[in-house]
């Protein structure tokens, strides 16, 4: 992504955080990660997030999804070399409405239909999260999430190794590339 596009996306995220009454420091605002997953289509396949803390014991993040934005299907696999069973994460909807898809019985007529649904999405058990609702995803569970509103999700998890997430879409690069 280009730096100018990243700044525009950061500003949009800041506006949503403010609507949700989530206060961020100036440093947190400047460090909002704009994840386009290497696809250069952040408003369809993307995520805007602040990592509050990520230690060897726990992780806390605040994530923004804009209408139509999808965080693509992935797993947080075990990492035997780190004696790590995979990330367990709890998503709590703070603002908007989030559609979370996990392994399990597919939901008929599921709500969201992301780009590449036919080739890069395999789980369709739909969990709808509205403000104040939460769901915990077990380690090594295939999942993805999307929205058709401006939404904010808090994530509380075991340590996060985002760069090692395994995506169903082999074109995805988790760590963004920034161009001038």
Tab-separated table of C-alpha atoms in Angstrom:
chain	number	residue	atom	x	y	z
A	1	UNK	CA	0.000	0.000	0.000
A	2	UNK	CA	1.026	3.574	-0.498
A	3	UNK	CA	1.730	5.705	2.568
A	4	UNK	CA	-1.004	8.178	1.564
A	5	UNK	CA	-3.588	5.358	1.357
A	6	UNK	CA	-2.503	4.079	4.763
A	7	UNK	CA	-3.015	7.533	6.284
A	8	UNK	CA	-6.514	7.790	4.779
A	9	UNK	CA	-7.430	4.373	6.215
A	10	UNK	CA	-5.967	5.346	9.622
A	11	UNK	CA	-8.115	8.481	9.686
A	12	UNK	CA	-11.209	6.423	8.887
A	13	UNK	CA	-10.327	4.058	11.738
A	14	UNK	CA	-9.849	6.966	14.147
A	15	UNK	CA	-13.309	8.289	13.213
A	16	UNK	CA	-14.872	4.899	13.983
A	17	UNK	CA	-13.003	4.570	17.287
A	18	UNK	CA	-14.278	8.022	18.256
A	19	UNK	CA	-17.895	7.108	17.332
A	20	UNK	CA	-17.508	4.022	19.527
A	21	UNK	CA	-16.176	6.219	22.378
A	22	UNK	CA	-12.850	4.391	22.407
A	23	UNK	CA	-10.106	6.765	23.420
A	24	UNK	CA	-6.684	6.247	21.884
A	25	UNK	CA	-3.462	8.060	22.694
A	26	UNK	CA	-1.728	10.041	19.947
A	27	UNK	CA	0.908	7.297	19.777
A	28	UNK	CA	-1.756	4.598	19.345
A	29	UNK	CA	-3.442	6.629	16.588
A	30	UNK	CA	-0.123	7.030	14.769
A	31	UNK	CA	0.518	3.281	15.042
A	32	UNK	CA	-2.834	1.972	13.777
A	33	UNK	CA	-1.933	-0.971	11.584
A	34	UNK	CA	-3.571	-0.964	8.180
A	35	UNK	CA	-3.531	-4.607	7.093
A	36	UNK	CA	-4.312	-5.105	3.422
A	37	UNK	CA	-2.946	-8.663	3.516
A	38	UNK	CA	-0.808	-7.916	0.463
A	39	UNK	CA	-3.867	-7.768	-1.799
A	40	UNK	CA	-4.022	-3.953	-2.184
A	41	UNK	CA	-7.780	-4.030	-1.563
A	42	UNK	CA	-8.023	-3.045	2.108
A	43	UNK	CA	-11.675	-1.978	1.921
A	44	UNK	CA	-12.720	-5.484	0.841
A	45	UNK	CA	-10.043	-7.680	2.431
A	46	UNK	CA	-8.466	-5.793	5.290
A	47	UNK	CA	-8.349	-4.856	8.930
A	48	UNK	CA	-7.476	-1.695	10.890
A	49	UNK	CA	-6.081	-2.396	14.338
A	50	UNK	CA	-4.304	-1.153	17.402
A	51	UNK	CA	-2.264	-3.577	19.475
A	52	UNK	CA	-2.308	-2.401	23.077
A	53	UNK	CA	-0.054	-5.152	24.366
A	54	UNK	CA	1.426	-8.401	23.104
A	55	UNK	CA	3.679	-10.247	25.550
A	56	UNK	CA	4.660	-13.866	26.047
A	57	UNK	CA	1.583	-14.197	28.305
A	58	UNK	CA	-1.288	-12.282	26.680
A	59	UNK	CA	-2.390	-9.885	23.951
A	60	UNK	CA	-4.960	-7.081	23.685
A	61	UNK	CA	-6.084	-5.444	20.443
A	62	UNK	CA	-8.816	-3.129	19.191
A	63	UNK	CA	-9.909	-3.750	15.595
A	64	UNK	CA	-11.977	-1.667	13.181
A	65	UNK	CA	-13.881	-3.055	10.219
A	66	UNK	CA	-15.439	-0.662	7.731
A	67	UNK	CA	-18.626	-1.642	5.845
A	68	UNK	CA	-17.907	-4.562	3.525
A	69	UNK	CA	-14.442	-5.204	4.991
A	70	UNK	CA	-13.452	-8.813	5.717
A	71	UNK	CA	-10.585	-10.213	7.736
A	72	UNK	CA	-9.789	-13.313	5.652
A	73	UNK	CA	-10.006	-16.931	6.710
A	74	UNK	CA	-7.055	-18.121	8.759
A	75	UNK	CA	-5.888	-20.224	11.682
A	76	UNK	CA	-3.503	-19.575	14.528
A	77	UNK	CA	-1.651	-22.874	14.340
A	78	UNK	CA	0.413	-24.514	17.068
A	79	UNK	CA	4.077	-23.565	17.148
A	80	UNK	CA	5.898	-26.541	18.700
A	81	UNK	CA	9.248	-24.737	18.643
A	82	UNK	CA	7.730	-22.103	20.950
A	83	UNK	CA	5.777	-24.670	23.031
A	84	UNK	CA	2.640	-22.820	21.870
A	85	UNK	CA	-0.686	-24.564	21.216
A	86	UNK	CA	-2.013	-21.738	19.027
A	87	UNK	CA	-3.771	-18.506	19.864
A	88	UNK	CA	-6.994	-18.611	21.838
A	89	UNK	CA	-8.866	-15.373	21.298
A	90	UNK	CA	-12.041	-13.793	22.566
A	91	UNK	CA	-13.736	-11.285	20.287
A	92	UNK	CA	-16.037	-8.775	21.971
A	93	UNK	CA	-18.128	-6.510	19.770
A	94	UNK	CA	-17.920	-2.953	21.028
A	95	UNK	CA	-19.696	-1.101	18.218
A	96	UNK	CA	-21.654	-2.070	15.106
A	97	UNK	CA	-22.344	-5.689	14.213
A	98	UNK	CA	-19.796	-8.366	13.376
A	99	UNK	CA	-20.335	-11.639	11.562
A	100	UNK	CA	-17.834	-14.238	12.749
A	101	UNK	CA	-17.445	-17.497	10.835
A	102	UNK	CA	-15.909	-20.565	12.463
A	103	UNK	CA	-15.702	-24.299	11.956
A	104	UNK	CA	-18.998	-26.106	12.517
A	105	UNK	CA	-22.326	-26.705	10.830
A	106	UNK	CA	-22.636	-24.172	7.972
A	107	UNK	CA	-25.313	-21.545	8.497
A	108	UNK	CA	-27.828	-21.622	5.638
A	109	UNK	CA	-28.033	-18.274	3.835
A	110	UNK	CA	-25.082	-16.823	5.767
A	111	UNK	CA	-24.963	-13.042	5.765
A	112	UNK	CA	-21.498	-12.196	4.386
A	113	UNK	CA	-20.090	-13.051	0.978
A	114	UNK	CA	-16.460	-11.939	0.715
A	115	UNK	CA	-14.383	-11.584	-2.413
A	116	UNK	CA	-13.007	-15.046	-3.362
A	117	UNK	CA	-15.698	-16.784	-1.259
A	118	UNK	CA	-15.777	-19.746	-3.633
A	119	UNK	CA	-12.037	-20.379	-3.497
A	120	UNK	CA	-10.602	-19.035	-0.235
A	121	UNK	CA	-13.330	-19.477	2.400
A	122	UNK	CA	-14.239	-22.895	3.781
A	123	UNK	CA	-16.054	-22.281	7.094
A	124	UNK	CA	-19.541	-20.798	7.253
A	125	UNK	CA	-20.862	-21.414	10.765
A	126	UNK	CA	-22.074	-17.864	11.460
A	127	UNK	CA	-21.997	-16.182	14.842
A	128	UNK	CA	-23.497	-12.703	15.006
A	129	UNK	CA	-21.936	-10.361	17.555
A	130	UNK	CA	-23.648	-7.142	18.574
A	131	UNK	CA	-22.291	-4.641	21.134
A	132	UNK	CA	-21.593	-6.366	24.441
A	133	UNK	CA	-21.565	-9.870	22.960
A	134	UNK	CA	-18.459	-11.986	22.714
A	135	UNK	CA	-17.219	-15.320	21.447
A	136	UNK	CA	-14.060	-17.300	22.212
A	137	UNK	CA	-12.222	-19.051	19.410
A	138	UNK	CA	-10.177	-22.106	20.393
A	139	UNK	CA	-6.580	-22.450	19.209
A	140	UNK	CA	-6.060	-23.857	15.703
A	141	UNK	CA	-9.657	-23.062	14.644
A	142	UNK	CA	-10.242	-21.835	11.103
A	143	UNK	CA	-12.156	-18.514	11.179
A	144	UNK	CA	-12.862	-15.204	9.444
A	145	UNK	CA	-15.043	-12.177	10.138
A	146	UNK	CA	-16.787	-9.365	8.325
A	147	UNK	CA	-19.341	-6.577	8.677
A	148	UNK	CA	-21.688	-4.395	6.686
A	149	UNK	CA	-21.520	-1.569	9.235
A	150	UNK	CA	-18.700	0.330	10.898
A	151	UNK	CA	-17.654	-2.034	13.675
A	152	UNK	CA	-15.157	-2.256	16.505
A	153	UNK	CA	-14.031	-5.534	18.037
A	154	UNK	CA	-11.860	-5.952	21.103
A	155	UNK	CA	-9.593	-8.978	21.067
A	156	UNK	CA	-8.302	-10.578	24.242
A	157	UNK	CA	-5.976	-13.486	23.545
A	158	UNK	CA	-2.965	-15.538	24.318
A	159	UNK	CA	0.207	-14.214	22.626
A	160	UNK	CA	-0.187	-13.201	19.003
A	161	UNK	CA	2.209	-14.231	16.247
A	162	UNK	CA	0.370	-12.549	13.351
A	163	UNK	CA	3.243	-13.096	10.938
A	164	UNK	CA	2.800	-16.874	11.383
A	165	UNK	CA	-0.976	-17.041	10.817
A	166	UNK	CA	-1.936	-19.524	8.100
A	167	UNK	CA	-4.387	-18.151	5.525
A	168	UNK	CA	-6.580	-20.193	3.201
A	169	UNK	CA	-5.831	-17.677	0.420
A	170	UNK	CA	-2.229	-18.418	-0.542
A	171	UNK	CA	-1.887	-14.920	-2.089
A	172	UNK	CA	-2.096	-13.296	1.341
A	173	UNK	CA	0.906	-11.728	3.030
A	174	UNK	CA	0.049	-10.911	6.649
A	175	UNK	CA	2.712	-8.252	7.165
A	176	UNK	CA	1.941	-5.216	4.999
A	177	UNK	CA	4.321	-3.835	2.390
A	178	UNK	CA	4.466	-0.038	2.357
A	179	UNK	CA	5.321	1.895	-0.793
A	180	UNK	CA	6.073	5.617	-1.009
